[in-house]
Short mmCIF file of C-alpha atoms in Angstrom, two decimals:
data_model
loop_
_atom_site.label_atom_id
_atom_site.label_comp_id
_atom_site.label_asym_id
_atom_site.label_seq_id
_atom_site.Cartn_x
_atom_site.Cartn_y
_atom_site.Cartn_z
CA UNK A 1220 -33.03 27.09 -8.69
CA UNK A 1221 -33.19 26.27 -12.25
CA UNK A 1222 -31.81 22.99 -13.83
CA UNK A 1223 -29.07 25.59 -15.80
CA UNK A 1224 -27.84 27.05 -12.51
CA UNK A 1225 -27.86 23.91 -10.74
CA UNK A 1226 -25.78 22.24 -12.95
CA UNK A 1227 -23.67 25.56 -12.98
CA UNK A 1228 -22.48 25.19 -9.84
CA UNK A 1229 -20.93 21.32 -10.71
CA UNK A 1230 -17.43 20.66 -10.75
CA UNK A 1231 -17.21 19.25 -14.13
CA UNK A 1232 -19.30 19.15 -16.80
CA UNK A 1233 -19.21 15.08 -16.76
CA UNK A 1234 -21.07 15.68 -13.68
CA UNK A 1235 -23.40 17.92 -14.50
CA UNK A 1236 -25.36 15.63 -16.92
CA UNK A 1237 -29.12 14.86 -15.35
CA UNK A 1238 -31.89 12.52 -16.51
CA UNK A 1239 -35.65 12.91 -16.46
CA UNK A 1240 -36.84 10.33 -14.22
CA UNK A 1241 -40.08 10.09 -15.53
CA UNK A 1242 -39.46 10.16 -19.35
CA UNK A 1243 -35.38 9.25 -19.56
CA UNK A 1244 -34.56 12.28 -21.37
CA UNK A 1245 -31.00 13.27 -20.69
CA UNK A 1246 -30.89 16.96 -20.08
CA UNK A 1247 -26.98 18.59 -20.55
CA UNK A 1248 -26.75 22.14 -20.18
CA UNK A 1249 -23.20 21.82 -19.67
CA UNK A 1250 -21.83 20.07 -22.69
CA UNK A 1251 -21.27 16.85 -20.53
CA UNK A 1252 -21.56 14.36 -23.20
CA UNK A 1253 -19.42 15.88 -25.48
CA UNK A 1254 -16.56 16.07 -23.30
CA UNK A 1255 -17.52 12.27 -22.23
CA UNK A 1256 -17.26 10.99 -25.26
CA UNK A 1257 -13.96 13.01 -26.09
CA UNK A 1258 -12.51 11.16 -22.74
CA UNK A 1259 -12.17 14.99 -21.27
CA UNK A 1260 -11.97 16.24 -18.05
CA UNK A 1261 -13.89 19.77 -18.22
CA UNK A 1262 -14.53 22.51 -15.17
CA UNK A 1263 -17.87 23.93 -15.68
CA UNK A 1264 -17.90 27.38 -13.91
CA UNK A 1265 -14.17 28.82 -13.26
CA UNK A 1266 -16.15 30.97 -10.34
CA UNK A 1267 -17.69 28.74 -8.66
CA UNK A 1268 -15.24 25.92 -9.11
CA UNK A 1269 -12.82 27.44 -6.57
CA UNK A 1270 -15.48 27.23 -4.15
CA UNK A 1271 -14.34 23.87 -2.84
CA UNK A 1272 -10.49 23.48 -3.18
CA UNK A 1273 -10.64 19.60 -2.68
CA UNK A 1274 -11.92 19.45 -6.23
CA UNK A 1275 -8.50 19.60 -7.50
CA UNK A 1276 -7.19 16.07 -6.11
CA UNK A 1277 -10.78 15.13 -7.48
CA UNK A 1278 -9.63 15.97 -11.05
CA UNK A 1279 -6.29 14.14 -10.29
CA UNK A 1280 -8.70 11.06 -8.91
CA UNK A 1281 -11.69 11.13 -12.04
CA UNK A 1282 -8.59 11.43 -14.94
CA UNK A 1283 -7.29 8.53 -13.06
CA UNK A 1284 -9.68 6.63 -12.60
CA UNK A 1285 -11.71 7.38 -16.09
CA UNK A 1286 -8.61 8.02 -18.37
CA UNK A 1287 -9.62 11.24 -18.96
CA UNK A 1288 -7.60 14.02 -20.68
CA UNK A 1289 -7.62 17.41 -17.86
CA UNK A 1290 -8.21 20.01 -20.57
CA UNK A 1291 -5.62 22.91 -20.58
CA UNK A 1292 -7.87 26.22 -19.10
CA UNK A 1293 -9.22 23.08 -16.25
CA UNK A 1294 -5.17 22.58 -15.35
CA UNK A 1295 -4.31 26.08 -15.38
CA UNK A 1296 -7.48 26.69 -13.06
CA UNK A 1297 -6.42 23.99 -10.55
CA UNK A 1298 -2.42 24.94 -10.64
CA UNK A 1299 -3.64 28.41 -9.35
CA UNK A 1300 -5.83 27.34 -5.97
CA UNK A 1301 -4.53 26.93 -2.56
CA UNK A 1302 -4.85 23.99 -1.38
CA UNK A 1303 -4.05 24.23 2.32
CA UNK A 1304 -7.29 24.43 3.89
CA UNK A 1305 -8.34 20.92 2.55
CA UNK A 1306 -9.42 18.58 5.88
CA UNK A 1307 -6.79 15.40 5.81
CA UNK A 1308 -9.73 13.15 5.84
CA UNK A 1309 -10.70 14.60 2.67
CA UNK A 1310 -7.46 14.28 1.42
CA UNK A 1311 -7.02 10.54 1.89
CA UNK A 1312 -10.61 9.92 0.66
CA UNK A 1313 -9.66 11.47 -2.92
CA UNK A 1314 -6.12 9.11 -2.83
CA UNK A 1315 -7.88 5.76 -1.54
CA UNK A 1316 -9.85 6.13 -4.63
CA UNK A 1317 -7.43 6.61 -6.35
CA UNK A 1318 -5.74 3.59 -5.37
CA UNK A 1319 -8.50 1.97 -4.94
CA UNK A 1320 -10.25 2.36 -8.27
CA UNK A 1321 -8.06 3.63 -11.41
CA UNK A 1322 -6.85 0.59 -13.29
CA UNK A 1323 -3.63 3.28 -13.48
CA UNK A 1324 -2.63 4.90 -10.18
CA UNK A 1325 0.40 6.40 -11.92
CA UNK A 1326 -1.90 8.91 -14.24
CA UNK A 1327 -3.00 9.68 -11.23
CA UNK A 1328 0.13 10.79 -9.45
CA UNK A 1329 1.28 12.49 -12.51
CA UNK A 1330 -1.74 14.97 -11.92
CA UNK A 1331 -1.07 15.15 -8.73
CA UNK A 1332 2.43 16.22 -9.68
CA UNK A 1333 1.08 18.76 -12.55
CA UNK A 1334 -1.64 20.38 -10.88
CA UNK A 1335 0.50 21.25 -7.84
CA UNK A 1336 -0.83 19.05 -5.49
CA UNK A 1337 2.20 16.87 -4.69
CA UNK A 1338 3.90 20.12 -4.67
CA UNK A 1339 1.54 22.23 -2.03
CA UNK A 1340 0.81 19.33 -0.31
CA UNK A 1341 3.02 16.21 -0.24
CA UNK A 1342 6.50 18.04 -0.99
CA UNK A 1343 8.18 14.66 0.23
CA UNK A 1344 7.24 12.84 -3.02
CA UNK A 1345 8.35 16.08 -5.23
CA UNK A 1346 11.89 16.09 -3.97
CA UNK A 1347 11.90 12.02 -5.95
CA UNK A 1348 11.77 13.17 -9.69
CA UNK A 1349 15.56 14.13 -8.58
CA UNK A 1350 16.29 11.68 -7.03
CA UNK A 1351 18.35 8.77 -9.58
CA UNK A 1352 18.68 4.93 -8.73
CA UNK A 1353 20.50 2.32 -11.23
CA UNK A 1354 21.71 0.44 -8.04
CA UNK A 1355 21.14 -3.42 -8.08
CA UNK A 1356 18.38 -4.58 -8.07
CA UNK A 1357 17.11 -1.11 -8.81
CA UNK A 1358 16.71 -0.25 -12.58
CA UNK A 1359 17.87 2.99 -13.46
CA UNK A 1360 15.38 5.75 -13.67
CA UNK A 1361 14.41 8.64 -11.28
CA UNK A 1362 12.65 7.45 -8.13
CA UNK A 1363 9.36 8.97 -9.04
CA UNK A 1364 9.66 7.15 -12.34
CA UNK A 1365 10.31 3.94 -10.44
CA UNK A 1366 7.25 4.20 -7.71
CA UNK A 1367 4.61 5.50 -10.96
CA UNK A 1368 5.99 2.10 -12.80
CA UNK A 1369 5.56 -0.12 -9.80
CA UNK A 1370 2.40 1.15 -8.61
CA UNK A 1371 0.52 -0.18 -12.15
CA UNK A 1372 2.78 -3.54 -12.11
CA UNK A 1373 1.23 -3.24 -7.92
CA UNK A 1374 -2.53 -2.91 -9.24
CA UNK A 1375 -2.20 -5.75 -11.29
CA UNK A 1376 -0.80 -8.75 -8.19
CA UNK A 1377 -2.98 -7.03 -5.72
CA UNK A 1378 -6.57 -7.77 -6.87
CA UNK A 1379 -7.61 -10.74 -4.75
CA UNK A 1380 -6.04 -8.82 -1.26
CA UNK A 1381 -9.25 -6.98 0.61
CA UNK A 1382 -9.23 -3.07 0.11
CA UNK A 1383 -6.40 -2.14 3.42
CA UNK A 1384 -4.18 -5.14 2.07
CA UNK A 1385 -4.26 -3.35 -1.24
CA UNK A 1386 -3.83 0.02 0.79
CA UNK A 1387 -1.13 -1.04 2.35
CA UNK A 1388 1.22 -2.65 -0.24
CA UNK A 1389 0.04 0.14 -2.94
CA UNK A 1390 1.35 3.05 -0.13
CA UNK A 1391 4.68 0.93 0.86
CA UNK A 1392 5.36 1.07 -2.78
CA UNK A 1393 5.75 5.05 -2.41
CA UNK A 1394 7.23 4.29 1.02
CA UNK A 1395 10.23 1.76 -0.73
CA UNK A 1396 11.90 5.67 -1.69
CA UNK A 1397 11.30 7.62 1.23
CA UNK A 1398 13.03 7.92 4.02
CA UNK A 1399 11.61 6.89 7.82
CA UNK A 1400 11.11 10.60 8.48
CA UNK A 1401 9.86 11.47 4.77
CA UNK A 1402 7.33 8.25 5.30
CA UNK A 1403 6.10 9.23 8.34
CA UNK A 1404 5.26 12.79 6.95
CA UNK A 1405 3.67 11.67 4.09
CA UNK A 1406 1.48 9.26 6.04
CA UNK A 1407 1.08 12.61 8.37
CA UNK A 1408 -0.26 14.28 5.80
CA UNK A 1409 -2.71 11.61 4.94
CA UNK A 1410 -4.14 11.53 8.29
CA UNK A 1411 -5.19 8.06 8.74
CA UNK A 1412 -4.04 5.19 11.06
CA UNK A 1413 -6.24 2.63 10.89
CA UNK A 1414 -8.93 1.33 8.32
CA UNK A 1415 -11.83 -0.62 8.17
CA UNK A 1416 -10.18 -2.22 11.74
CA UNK A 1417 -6.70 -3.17 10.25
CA UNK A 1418 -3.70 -0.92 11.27
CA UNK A 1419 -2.77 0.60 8.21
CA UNK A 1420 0.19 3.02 9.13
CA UNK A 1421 2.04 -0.04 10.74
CA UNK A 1422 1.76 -2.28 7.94
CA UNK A 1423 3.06 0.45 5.35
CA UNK A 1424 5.88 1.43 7.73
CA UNK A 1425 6.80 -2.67 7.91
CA UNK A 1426 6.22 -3.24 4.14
CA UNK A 1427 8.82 -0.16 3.06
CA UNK A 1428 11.50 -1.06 5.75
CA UNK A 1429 11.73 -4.68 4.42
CA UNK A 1430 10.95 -4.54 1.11
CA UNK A 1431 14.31 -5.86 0.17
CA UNK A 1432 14.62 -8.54 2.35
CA UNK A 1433 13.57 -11.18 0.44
CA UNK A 1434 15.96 -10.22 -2.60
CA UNK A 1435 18.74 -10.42 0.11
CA UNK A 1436 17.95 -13.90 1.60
CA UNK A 1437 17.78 -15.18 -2.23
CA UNK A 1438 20.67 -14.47 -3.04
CA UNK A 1439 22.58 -14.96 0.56
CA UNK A 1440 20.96 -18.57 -0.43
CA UNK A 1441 23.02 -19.14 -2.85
CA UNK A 1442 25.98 -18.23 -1.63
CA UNK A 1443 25.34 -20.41 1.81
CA UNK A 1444 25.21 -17.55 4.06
CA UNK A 1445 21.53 -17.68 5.55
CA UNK A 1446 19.15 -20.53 5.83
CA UNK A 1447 15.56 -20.54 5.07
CA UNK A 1448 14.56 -19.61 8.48
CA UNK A 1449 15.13 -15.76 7.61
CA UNK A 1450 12.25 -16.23 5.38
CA UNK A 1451 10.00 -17.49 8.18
CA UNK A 1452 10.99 -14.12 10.42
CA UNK A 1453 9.79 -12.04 8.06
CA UNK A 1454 6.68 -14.09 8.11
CA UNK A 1455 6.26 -13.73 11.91
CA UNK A 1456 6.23 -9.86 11.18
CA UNK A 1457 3.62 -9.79 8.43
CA UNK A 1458 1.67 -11.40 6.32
CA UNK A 1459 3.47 -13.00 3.29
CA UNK A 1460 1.47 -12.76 0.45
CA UNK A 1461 1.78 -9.06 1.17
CA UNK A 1462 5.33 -9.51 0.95
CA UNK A 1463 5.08 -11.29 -2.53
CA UNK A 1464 2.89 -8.74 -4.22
CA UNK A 1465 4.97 -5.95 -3.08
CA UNK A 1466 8.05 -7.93 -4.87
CA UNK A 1467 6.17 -8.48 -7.56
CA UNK A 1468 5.10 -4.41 -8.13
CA UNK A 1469 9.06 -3.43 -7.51
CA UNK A 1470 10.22 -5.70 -10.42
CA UNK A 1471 14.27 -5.54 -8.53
CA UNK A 1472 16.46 -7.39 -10.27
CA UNK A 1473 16.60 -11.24 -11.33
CA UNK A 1474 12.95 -10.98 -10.25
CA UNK A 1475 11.79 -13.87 -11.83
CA UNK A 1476 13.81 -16.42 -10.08
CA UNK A 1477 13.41 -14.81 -7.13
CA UNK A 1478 9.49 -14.43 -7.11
CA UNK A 1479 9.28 -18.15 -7.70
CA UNK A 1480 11.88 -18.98 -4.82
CA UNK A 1481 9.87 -16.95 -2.42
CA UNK A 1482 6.16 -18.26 -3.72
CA UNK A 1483 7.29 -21.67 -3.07
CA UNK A 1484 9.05 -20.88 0.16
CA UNK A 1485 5.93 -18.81 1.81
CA UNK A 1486 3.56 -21.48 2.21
CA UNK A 1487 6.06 -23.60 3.93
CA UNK A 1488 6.98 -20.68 5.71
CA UNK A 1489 3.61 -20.01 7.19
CA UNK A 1490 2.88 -23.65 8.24
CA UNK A 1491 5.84 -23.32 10.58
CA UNK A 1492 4.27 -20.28 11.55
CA UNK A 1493 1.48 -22.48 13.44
CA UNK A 1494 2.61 -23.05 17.11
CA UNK A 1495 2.83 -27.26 17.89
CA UNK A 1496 2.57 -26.73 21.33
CA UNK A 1497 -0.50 -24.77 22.76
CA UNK A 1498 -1.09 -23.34 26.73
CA UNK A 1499 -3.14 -26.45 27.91
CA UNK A 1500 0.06 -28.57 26.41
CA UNK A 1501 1.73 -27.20 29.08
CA UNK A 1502 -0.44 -26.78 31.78
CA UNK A 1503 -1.40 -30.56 31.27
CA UNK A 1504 2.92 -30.44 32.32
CA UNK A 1505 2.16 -29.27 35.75
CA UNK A 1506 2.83 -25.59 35.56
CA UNK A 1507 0.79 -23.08 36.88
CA UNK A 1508 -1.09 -20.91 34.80
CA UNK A 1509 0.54 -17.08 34.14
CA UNK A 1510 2.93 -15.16 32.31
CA UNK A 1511 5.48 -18.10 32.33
CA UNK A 1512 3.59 -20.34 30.40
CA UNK A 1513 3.70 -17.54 27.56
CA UNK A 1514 7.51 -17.04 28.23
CA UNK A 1515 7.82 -21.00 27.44
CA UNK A 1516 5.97 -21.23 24.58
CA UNK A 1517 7.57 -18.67 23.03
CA UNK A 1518 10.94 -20.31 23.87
CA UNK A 1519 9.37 -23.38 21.84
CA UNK A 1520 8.07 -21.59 19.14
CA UNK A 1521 11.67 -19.96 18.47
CA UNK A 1522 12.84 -23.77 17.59
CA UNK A 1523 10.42 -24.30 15.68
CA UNK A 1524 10.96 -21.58 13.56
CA UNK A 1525 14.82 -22.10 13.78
CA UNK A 1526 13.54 -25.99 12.68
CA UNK A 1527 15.09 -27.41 15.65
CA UNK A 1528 11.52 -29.01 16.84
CA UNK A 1529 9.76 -30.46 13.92
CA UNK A 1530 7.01 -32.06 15.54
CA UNK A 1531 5.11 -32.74 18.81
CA UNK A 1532 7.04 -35.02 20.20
CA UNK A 1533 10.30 -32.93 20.08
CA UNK A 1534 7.97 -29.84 21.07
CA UNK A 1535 7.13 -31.59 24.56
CA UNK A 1536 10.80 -32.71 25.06
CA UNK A 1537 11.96 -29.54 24.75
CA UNK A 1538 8.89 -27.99 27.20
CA UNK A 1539 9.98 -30.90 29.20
CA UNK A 1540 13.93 -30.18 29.14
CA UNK A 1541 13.11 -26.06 29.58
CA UNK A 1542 10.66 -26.83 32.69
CA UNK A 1543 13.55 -29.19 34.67
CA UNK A 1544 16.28 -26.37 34.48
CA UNK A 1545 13.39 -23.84 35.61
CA UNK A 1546 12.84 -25.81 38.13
CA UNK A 1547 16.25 -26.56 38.73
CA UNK A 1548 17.34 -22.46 38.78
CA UNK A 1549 14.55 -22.13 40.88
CA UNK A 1550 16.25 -23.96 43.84
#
């Protein structure tokens, strides 16, 4: 095949620029480096590009993560393809990506939204450019509106997390304006579980359902209706830095207070976290080794949370005090 028909059947004509290997020349049949250096997004065949449907999302995923312009005959091309017989794996590969590696996730979505993606193939997110908030601690704007904003604030407190931390507080983002059912279809339609060994569905699920926790316990602080210990539960459930950079991405309302309450709080929070008393504390009591030893500890590590046991001594009291009425129930 001939360097002209192999770089015919491209997607776009950014990606159909070659180099000589042995002399550097760059060879662009395809008028690649013009539309490169006018930050355009180009098809280069409208017959062949149909070919492979997934290279719509891929349009969505390169404008995104190359702020690139999608010229008008490459949008109307990619409005008009069907995009139901695109593999989920596929699917999620284009949007991790596009999470992953555009500095702005919300161009992103917006192409996914104008090219008839969101609308063929996640119709859960289309039904939020309807949907209004303005409740406290919710600015007012549409949902959509709300998730696009949050996921570029989200990019920006997420960069030292490993790639399914980011994942998972980037997706819970979208998840904060779904409902249970429309989040679990969404994440259906994504196809994925797990990644790279962490269990990605759960944590998104977690992150969406509490993501206004925190704002609640704030300001139930001030009032004198919780204590600190909520904060640790939530830390017992995940992982709190997760937590924080999620807050941070929503922006809810007296934010800045709030994020500096719950950065001080956390690391307190997880030290607590840290059981005192360990199995061989206990078996060193004179109990026998099985499930009750578990059962105990667990018991202990409930006052510790609740800050009823502060430190080792207390901790073996209480196993102490908890083993006699065993004992004493027992007979």
């Amino acid at each position: 095949m001939s360097i002209q028909e192999a770089a015919s059947r491209r997607d776009f004509t950014i990606n159909a620029i070659l180099q000589d290997p042995l002399d550097g020349n760059i060879i662009d049949p395809c008028q690649g480096l013009h539309h490169l250096n006018s930050r355009e997004l180009q098809v280069v065949n409208t017959n062949t590009f149909k070919d492979d449907s997934l290279r719509v999302l891929r349009a969505a995923q390169l404008s995104s993560r190359y702020q690139l312009k999608i010229t008008s005959d490459t949008k109307i091309l990619c409005q008009e393809i069907d995009l139901t017989d695109i593999p989920k794996e596929r699917i999620w590969n284009e949007v991790k990506k596009l999470l992953l590696l555009s500095p702005r996730p919300s161009l992103g979505f917006e192409y996914l939204l104008e090219l008839r993606v969101v609308e063929q193939l996640f119709p859960m997110l289309y039904e939020l450019q309807s949907s209004l908030i303005g409740e406290n601690p919710y600015p007012m704007k549409s949902g959509w509106d709300y998730v696009l904003t949050s996921l570029d604030r989200g990019k920006m407190f997420t960069e030292e997390l490993s790639e399914p931390e980011k994942i998972s507080v980037l997706l819970s983002i979208v998840g904060t304006r779904l409902s249970n059912d429309s989040l679990t279809r969404f994440l259906d339609a994504l196809g994925f579980y797990a990644y790279q060994g962490y269990q990605l569905r759960t944590q998104i699920i977690l992150l969406s359902k509490i993501h206004l926790l925190p704002y609640k316990i704030f300001h139930q602080l001030q009032k004198q209706e919780v204590s600190t210990f909520a904060l640790r539960r939530i830390a017992r459930i995940t992982d709190l830095k997760l937590v924080i950079c999620l807050s941070k991405a929503l922006y809810l309302g007296d934010s800045e207070e709030m994020l500096t309450w719950l950065e001080e709080k956390s690391d307190s929070a997880k030290k607590l976290l840290s059981p005192i008393l360990r199995g061989h504390h206990i078996l060193k009591m004179g109990m026998t080794p099985g499930p009750k030893v578990g059962k105990l500890l667990r018991q202990i590590h409930e006052h510790q949370i609740d800050e009823k046991v502060k430190n080792f001594v207390e901790a073996q009291q209480l196993a102490k005090s908890l083993l006699c009425k065993r004992v004493s129930s027992d007979s």
